[in-house]
Tab-separated table of N, CA and C in Angstrom:
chain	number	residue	atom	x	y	z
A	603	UNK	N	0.843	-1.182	0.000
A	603	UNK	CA	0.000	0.000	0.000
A	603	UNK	C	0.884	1.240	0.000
A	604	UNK	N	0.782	2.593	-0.532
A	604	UNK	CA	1.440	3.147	-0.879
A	604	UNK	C	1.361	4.360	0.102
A	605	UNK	N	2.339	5.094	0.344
A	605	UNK	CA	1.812	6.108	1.403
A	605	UNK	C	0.515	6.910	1.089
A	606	UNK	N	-0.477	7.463	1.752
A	606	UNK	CA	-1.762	8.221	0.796
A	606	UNK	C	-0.937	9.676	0.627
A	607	UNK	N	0.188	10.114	1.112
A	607	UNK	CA	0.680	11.247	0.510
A	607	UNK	C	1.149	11.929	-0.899
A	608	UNK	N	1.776	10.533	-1.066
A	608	UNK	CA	2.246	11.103	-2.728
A	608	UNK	C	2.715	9.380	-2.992
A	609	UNK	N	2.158	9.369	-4.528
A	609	UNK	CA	1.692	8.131	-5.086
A	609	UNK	C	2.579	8.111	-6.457
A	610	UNK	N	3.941	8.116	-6.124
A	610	UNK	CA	4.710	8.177	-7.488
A	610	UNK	C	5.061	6.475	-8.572
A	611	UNK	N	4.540	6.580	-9.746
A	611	UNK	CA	4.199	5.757	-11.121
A	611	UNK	C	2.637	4.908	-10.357
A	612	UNK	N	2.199	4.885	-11.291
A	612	UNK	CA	0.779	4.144	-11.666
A	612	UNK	C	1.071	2.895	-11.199
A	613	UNK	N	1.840	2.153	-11.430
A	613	UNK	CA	2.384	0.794	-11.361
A	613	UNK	C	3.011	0.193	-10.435
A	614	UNK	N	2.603	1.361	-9.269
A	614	UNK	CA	3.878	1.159	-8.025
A	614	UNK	C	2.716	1.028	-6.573
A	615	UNK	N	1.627	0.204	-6.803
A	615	UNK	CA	0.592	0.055	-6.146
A	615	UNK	C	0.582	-1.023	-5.031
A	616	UNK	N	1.831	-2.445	-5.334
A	616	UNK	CA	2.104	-3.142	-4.664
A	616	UNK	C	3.156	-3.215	-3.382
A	617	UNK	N	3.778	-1.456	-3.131
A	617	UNK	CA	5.029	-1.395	-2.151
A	617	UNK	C	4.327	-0.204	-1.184
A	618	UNK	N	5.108	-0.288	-0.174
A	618	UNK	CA	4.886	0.899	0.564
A	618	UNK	C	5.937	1.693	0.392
A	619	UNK	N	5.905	2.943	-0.005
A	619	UNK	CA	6.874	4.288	-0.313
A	619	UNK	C	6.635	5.332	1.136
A	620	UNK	N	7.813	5.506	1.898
A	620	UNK	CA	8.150	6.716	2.335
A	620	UNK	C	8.414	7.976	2.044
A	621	UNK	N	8.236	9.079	1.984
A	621	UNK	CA	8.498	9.887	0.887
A	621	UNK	C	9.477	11.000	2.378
A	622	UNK	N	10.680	11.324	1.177
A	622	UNK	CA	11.446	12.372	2.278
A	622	UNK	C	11.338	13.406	1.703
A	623	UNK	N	11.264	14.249	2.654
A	623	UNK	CA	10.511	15.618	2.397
A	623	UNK	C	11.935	16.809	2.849
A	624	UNK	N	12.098	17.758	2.200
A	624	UNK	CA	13.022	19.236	2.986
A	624	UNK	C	12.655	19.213	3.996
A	625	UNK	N	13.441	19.675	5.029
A	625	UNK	CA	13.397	19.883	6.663
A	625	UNK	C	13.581	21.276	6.964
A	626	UNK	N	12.544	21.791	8.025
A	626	UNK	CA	12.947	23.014	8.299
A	626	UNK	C	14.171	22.936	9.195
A	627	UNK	N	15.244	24.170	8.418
A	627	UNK	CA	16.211	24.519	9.573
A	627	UNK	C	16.373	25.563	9.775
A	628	UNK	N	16.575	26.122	10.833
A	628	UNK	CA	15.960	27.337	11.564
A	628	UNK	C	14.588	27.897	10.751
A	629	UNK	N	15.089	29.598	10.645
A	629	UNK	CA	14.103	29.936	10.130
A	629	UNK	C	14.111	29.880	8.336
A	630	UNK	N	15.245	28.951	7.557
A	630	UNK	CA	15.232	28.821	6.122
A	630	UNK	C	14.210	28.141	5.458
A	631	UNK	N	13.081	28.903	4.486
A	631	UNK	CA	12.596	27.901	3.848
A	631	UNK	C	12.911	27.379	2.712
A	632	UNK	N	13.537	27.591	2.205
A	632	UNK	CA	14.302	26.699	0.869
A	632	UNK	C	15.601	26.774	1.016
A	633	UNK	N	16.351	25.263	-0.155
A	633	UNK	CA	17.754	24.984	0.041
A	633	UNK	C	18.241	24.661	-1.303
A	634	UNK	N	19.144	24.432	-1.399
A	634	UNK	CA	19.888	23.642	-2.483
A	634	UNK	C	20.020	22.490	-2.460
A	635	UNK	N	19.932	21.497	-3.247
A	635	UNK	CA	20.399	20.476	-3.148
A	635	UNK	C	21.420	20.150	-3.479
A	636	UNK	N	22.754	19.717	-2.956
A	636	UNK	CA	24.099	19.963	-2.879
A	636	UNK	C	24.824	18.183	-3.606
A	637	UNK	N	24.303	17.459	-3.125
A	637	UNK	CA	24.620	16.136	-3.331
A	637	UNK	C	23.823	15.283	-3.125
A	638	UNK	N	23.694	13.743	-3.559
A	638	UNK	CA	23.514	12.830	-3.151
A	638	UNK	C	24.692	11.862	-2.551
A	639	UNK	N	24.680	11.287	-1.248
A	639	UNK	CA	25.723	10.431	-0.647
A	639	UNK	C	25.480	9.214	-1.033
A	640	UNK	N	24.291	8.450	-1.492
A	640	UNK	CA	23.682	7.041	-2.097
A	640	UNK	C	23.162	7.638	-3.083
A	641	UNK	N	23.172	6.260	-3.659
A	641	UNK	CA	22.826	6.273	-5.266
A	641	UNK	C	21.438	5.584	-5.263
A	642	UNK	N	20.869	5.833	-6.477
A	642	UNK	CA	19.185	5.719	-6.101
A	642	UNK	C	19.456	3.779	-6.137
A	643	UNK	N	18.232	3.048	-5.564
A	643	UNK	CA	18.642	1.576	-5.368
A	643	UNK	C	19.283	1.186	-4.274
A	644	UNK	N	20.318	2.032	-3.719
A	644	UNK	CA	20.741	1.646	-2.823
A	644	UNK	C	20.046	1.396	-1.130
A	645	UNK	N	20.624	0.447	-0.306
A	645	UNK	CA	19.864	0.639	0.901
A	645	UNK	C	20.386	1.462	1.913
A	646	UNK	N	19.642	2.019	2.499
A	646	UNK	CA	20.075	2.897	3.655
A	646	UNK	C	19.575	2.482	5.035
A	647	UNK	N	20.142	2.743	5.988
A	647	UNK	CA	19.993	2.653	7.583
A	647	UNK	C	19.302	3.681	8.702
A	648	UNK	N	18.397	3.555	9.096
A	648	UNK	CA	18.159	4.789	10.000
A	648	UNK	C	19.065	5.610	10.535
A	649	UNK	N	19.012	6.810	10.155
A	649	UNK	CA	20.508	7.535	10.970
A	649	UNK	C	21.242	7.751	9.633
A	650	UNK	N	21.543	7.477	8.607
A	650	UNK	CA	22.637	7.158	7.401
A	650	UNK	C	22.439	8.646	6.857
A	651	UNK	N	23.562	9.203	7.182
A	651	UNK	CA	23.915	10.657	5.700
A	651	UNK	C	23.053	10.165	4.484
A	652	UNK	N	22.250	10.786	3.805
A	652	UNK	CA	22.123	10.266	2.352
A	652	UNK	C	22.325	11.474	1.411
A	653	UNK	N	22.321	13.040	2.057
A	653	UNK	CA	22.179	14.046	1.057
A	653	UNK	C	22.526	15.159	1.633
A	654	UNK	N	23.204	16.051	1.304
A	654	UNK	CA	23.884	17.289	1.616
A	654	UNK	C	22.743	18.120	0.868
A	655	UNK	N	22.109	19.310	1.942
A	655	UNK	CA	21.703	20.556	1.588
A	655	UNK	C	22.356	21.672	1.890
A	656	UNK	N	22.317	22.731	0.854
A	656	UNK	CA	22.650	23.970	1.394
A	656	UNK	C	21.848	25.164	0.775
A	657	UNK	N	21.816	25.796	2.597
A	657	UNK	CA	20.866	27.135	2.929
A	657	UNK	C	21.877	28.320	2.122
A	658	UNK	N	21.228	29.298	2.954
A	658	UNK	CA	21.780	30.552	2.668
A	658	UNK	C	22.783	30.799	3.780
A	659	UNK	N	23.046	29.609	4.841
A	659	UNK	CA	23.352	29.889	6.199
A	659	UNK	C	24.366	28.501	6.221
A	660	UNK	N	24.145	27.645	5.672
A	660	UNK	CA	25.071	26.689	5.756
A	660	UNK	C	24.339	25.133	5.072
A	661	UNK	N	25.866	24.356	5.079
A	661	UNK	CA	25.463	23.161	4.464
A	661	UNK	C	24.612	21.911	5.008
A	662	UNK	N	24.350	21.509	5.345
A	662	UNK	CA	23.540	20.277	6.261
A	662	UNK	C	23.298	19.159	5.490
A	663	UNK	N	23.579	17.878	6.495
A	663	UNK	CA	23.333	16.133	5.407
A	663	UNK	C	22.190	16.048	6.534
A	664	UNK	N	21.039	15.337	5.288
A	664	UNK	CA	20.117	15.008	5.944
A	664	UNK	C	20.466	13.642	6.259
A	665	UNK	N	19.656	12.917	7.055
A	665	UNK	CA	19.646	11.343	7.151
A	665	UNK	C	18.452	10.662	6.724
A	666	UNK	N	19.015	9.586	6.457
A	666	UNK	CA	17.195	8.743	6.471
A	666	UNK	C	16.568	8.558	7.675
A	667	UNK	N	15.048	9.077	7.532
A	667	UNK	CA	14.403	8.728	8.640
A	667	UNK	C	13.486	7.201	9.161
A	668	UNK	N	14.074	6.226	8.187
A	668	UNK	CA	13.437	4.556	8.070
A	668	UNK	C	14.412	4.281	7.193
A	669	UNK	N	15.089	2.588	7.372
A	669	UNK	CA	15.843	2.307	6.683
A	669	UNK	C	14.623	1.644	5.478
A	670	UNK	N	15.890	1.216	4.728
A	670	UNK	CA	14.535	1.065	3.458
A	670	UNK	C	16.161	1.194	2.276
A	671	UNK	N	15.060	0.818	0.630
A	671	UNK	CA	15.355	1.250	-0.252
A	671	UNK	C	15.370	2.507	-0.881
A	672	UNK	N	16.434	3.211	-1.218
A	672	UNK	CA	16.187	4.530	-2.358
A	672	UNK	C	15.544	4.105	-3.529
A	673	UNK	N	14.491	4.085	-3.336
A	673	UNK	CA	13.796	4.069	-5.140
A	673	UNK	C	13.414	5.016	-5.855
A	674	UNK	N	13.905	6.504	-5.566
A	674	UNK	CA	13.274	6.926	-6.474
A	674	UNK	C	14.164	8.314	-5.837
A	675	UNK	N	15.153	9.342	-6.625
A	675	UNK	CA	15.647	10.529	-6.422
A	675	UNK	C	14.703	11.532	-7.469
A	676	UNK	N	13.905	12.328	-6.422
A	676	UNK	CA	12.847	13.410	-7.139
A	676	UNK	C	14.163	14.329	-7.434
A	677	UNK	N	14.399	14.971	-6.078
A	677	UNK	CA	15.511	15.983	-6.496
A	677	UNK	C	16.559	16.140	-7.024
A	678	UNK	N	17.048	16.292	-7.921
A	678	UNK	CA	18.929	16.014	-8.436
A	678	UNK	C	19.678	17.082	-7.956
A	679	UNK	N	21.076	16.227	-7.631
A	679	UNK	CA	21.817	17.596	-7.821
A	679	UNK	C	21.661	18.995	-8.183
A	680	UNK	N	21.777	20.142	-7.517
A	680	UNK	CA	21.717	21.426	-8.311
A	680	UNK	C	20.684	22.224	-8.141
A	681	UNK	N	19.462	21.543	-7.791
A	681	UNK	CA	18.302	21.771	-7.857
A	681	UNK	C	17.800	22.495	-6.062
A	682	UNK	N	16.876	23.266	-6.486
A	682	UNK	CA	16.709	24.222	-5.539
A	682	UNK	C	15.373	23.316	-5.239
A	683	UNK	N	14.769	23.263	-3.772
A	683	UNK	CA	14.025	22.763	-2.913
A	683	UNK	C	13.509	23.080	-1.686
A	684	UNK	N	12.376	23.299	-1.639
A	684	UNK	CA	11.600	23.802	-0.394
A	684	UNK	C	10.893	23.033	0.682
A	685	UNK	N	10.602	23.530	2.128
A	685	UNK	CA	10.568	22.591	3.025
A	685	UNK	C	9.287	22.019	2.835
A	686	UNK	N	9.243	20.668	3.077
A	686	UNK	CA	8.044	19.981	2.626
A	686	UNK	C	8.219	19.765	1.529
A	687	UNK	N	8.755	19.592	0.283
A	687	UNK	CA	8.963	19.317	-0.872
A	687	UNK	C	9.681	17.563	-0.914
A	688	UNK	N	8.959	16.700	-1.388
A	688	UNK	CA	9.459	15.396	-1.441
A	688	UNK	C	10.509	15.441	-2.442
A	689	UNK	N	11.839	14.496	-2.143
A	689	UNK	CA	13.492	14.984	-2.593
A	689	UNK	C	13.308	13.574	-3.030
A	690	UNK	N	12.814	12.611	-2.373
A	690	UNK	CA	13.302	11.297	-3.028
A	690	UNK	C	11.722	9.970	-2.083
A	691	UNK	N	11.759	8.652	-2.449
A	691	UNK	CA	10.850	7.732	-2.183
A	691	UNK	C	11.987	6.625	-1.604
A	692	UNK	N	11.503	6.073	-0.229
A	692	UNK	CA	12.430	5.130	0.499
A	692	UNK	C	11.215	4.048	0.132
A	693	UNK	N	11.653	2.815	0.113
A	693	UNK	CA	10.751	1.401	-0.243
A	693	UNK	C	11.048	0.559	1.127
């Protein structure tokens, strides 16, 4: 079953998707997206660096918040992103 938040491909009806979202830090609402530390597919660990943002104030790695699969990088490199904005889908 799929999260009821955001329901990414038609065909993806049989998994449950986490969706990671921008984080507020302090008072910044949008960031950069600076890197990815995993590559999409890969598995991650609760706690695990997976992605470097940067504010207007500084750089920050988010972590995963459920270990799981990366299936799916919304955000790429380069790309500018706001809080609450889904960056990528954990499986």
């Amino acid at each position: 079953m799929l999260s009821p938040i955001n329901q990414p491909g038609a065909n993806s009806t049989a998994r449950t998707v986490d969706d990671l979202k921008g984080k507020k830090i302090g008072v910044t609402t949008a960031g950069s997206m600076t890197r990815w530390l995993v590559d999409e597919g890969a598995r991650v660990e609760t706690g695990q660096p997976i992605a470097e943002i940067e504010t207007d104030k500084t750089t920050i790695e988010m972590e995963a918040l459920v270990a799981g699969q990366l299936v799916e990088i919304v955000a790429q490199a380069g790309s500018e992103i706001a809080i609450g904005e889904v960056i990528a889908y954990l499986e």
